[in-house]
Each structure stands twice: as C-alpha cells, then as structure tokens.
C-alpha cells in the first residue's frame, strides 16, 4: 500500500488534487459533486481522480449514480500517517 500511495500521490501530475480529495473524504464521505464544490475543481476532474484512486484501491465507493459516495479504504486508513507526510511535502 505504501508504494501505491507514493505513486498515486506523488508519482503523477494529479497528486496534489488527489491528496486534497483524500483529505476531504477523510473528513466525511462525499460524492463527486460535493467534492467538486468543496475543492473548487471541475466535476470531470474529480471523477478522473476518483477513478485513479479506486483503480489503486485507495478509495472505495458505495451507492449508485450521482449519489455514490467515496471514502478511504481500510488500507489507506492504516497508512494515513504516510498520506499526511506526503501532503506536508506537496503544495496542496
């Protein structure tokens, strides 16, 4: 999991936005529209990053359609100190 977090949060161009998304859904589960509003990002940008995070088992979702909410996986929660360490070193 640590290697995955380093890759998706630092190894690619979208890392800073993925960190912001992770922090927002750690506060409480949110859907893509709520994340777009909260983070002042385009909806399709948020959806793209959520897909990347899901593909790497960093976030999970529940529900269908626009009501689908996202939250960190247990693996991500276990390594939350690393997420914060990465966030501290990145301009988010």
Short mmCIF file of C-alpha atoms in Angstrom, two decimals:
data_model
loop_
_atom_site.label_atom_id
_atom_site.label_comp_id
_atom_site.label_asym_id
_atom_site.label_seq_id
_atom_site.Cartn_x
_atom_site.Cartn_y
_atom_site.Cartn_z
CA UNK A 1 0.00 0.00 0.00
CA UNK A 2 2.83 2.41 0.78
CA UNK A 3 4.24 2.15 -2.74
CA UNK A 4 0.77 2.71 -4.20
CA UNK A 5 0.24 5.83 -2.09
CA UNK A 6 3.60 7.24 -3.12
CA UNK A 7 2.79 6.52 -6.77
CA UNK A 8 -0.71 7.98 -6.94
CA UNK A 9 0.02 10.95 -4.68
CA UNK A 10 3.49 11.92 -5.89
CA UNK A 11 4.40 9.95 -9.00
CA UNK A 12 1.85 11.54 -11.28
CA UNK A 13 0.77 15.07 -12.18
CA UNK A 14 -2.56 14.89 -10.34
CA UNK A 15 -1.03 14.08 -6.97
CA UNK A 16 -1.86 17.35 -5.19
CA UNK A 17 -5.54 17.15 -6.16
CA UNK A 18 -5.69 13.51 -5.08
CA UNK A 19 -4.31 14.48 -1.68
CA UNK A 20 -6.99 17.17 -1.40
CA UNK A 21 -9.69 14.67 -2.35
CA UNK A 22 -8.42 12.13 0.19
CA UNK A 23 -8.40 14.70 2.98
CA UNK A 24 -11.93 15.82 2.09
CA UNK A 25 -13.38 12.31 2.12
CA UNK A 26 -11.49 11.51 5.30
CA UNK A 27 -13.49 14.27 7.00
CA UNK A 28 -16.67 12.57 5.80
CA UNK A 29 -17.73 10.50 2.78
CA UNK A 30 -18.75 12.71 -0.16
CA UNK A 31 -19.97 12.29 -3.72
CA UNK A 32 -18.11 13.67 -6.73
CA UNK A 33 -20.32 16.76 -6.99
CA UNK A 34 -19.78 17.64 -3.32
CA UNK A 35 -16.04 17.20 -3.77
CA UNK A 36 -16.03 19.42 -6.86
CA UNK A 37 -17.85 22.16 -4.93
CA UNK A 38 -15.72 21.86 -1.80
CA UNK A 39 -12.40 21.76 -3.63
CA UNK A 40 -13.35 24.19 -6.40
CA UNK A 41 -12.47 21.64 -9.08
CA UNK A 42 -14.25 20.65 -12.25
CA UNK A 43 -16.60 17.68 -11.79
CA UNK A 44 -14.90 15.63 -14.53
CA UNK A 45 -11.51 16.30 -12.93
CA UNK A 46 -12.78 14.97 -9.62
CA UNK A 47 -14.28 11.91 -11.35
CA UNK A 48 -10.96 11.22 -13.07
CA UNK A 49 -9.02 11.36 -9.81
CA UNK A 50 -11.60 9.22 -8.02
CA UNK A 51 -11.28 6.62 -10.78
CA UNK A 52 -7.48 6.61 -10.40
CA UNK A 53 -7.79 6.29 -6.61
CA UNK A 54 -10.34 3.47 -6.98
CA UNK A 55 -8.21 1.64 -9.54
CA UNK A 56 -5.41 1.58 -6.96
CA UNK A 57 -7.67 0.61 -4.01
CA UNK A 58 -7.05 3.90 -2.24
CA UNK A 59 -10.76 4.78 -2.05
CA UNK A 60 -13.99 2.79 -2.09
CA UNK A 61 -17.48 3.83 -3.04
CA UNK A 62 -20.99 2.98 -2.01
CA UNK A 63 -24.27 3.79 -3.75
CA UNK A 64 -25.07 4.37 -7.40
CA UNK A 65 -25.13 7.25 -9.86
CA UNK A 66 -24.84 10.81 -8.59
CA UNK A 67 -25.44 9.65 -5.03
CA UNK A 68 -22.32 7.48 -4.99
CA UNK A 69 -20.15 8.49 -2.06
CA UNK A 70 -16.45 7.82 -1.67
CA UNK A 71 -14.34 7.12 1.38
CA UNK A 72 -10.77 5.92 2.08
CA UNK A 73 -10.18 2.15 2.13
CA UNK A 74 -9.06 0.43 5.30
CA UNK A 75 -5.59 0.09 3.77
CA UNK A 76 -5.42 3.83 3.21
CA UNK A 77 -6.65 4.49 6.75
CA UNK A 78 -3.92 2.21 8.14
CA UNK A 79 -1.33 4.31 6.31
CA UNK A 80 -2.88 7.71 6.99
CA UNK A 81 0.34 8.99 8.57
CA UNK A 82 2.02 8.44 5.20
CA UNK A 83 -0.76 10.35 3.40
CA UNK A 84 -0.20 13.28 5.74
CA UNK A 85 3.58 13.01 5.33
CA UNK A 86 3.15 13.17 1.56
CA UNK A 87 0.70 16.07 1.90
CA UNK A 88 3.17 18.04 4.00
CA UNK A 89 5.77 17.75 1.27
CA UNK A 90 3.42 18.73 -1.58
CA UNK A 91 1.82 22.03 -2.48
CA UNK A 92 -1.87 21.16 -1.93
#
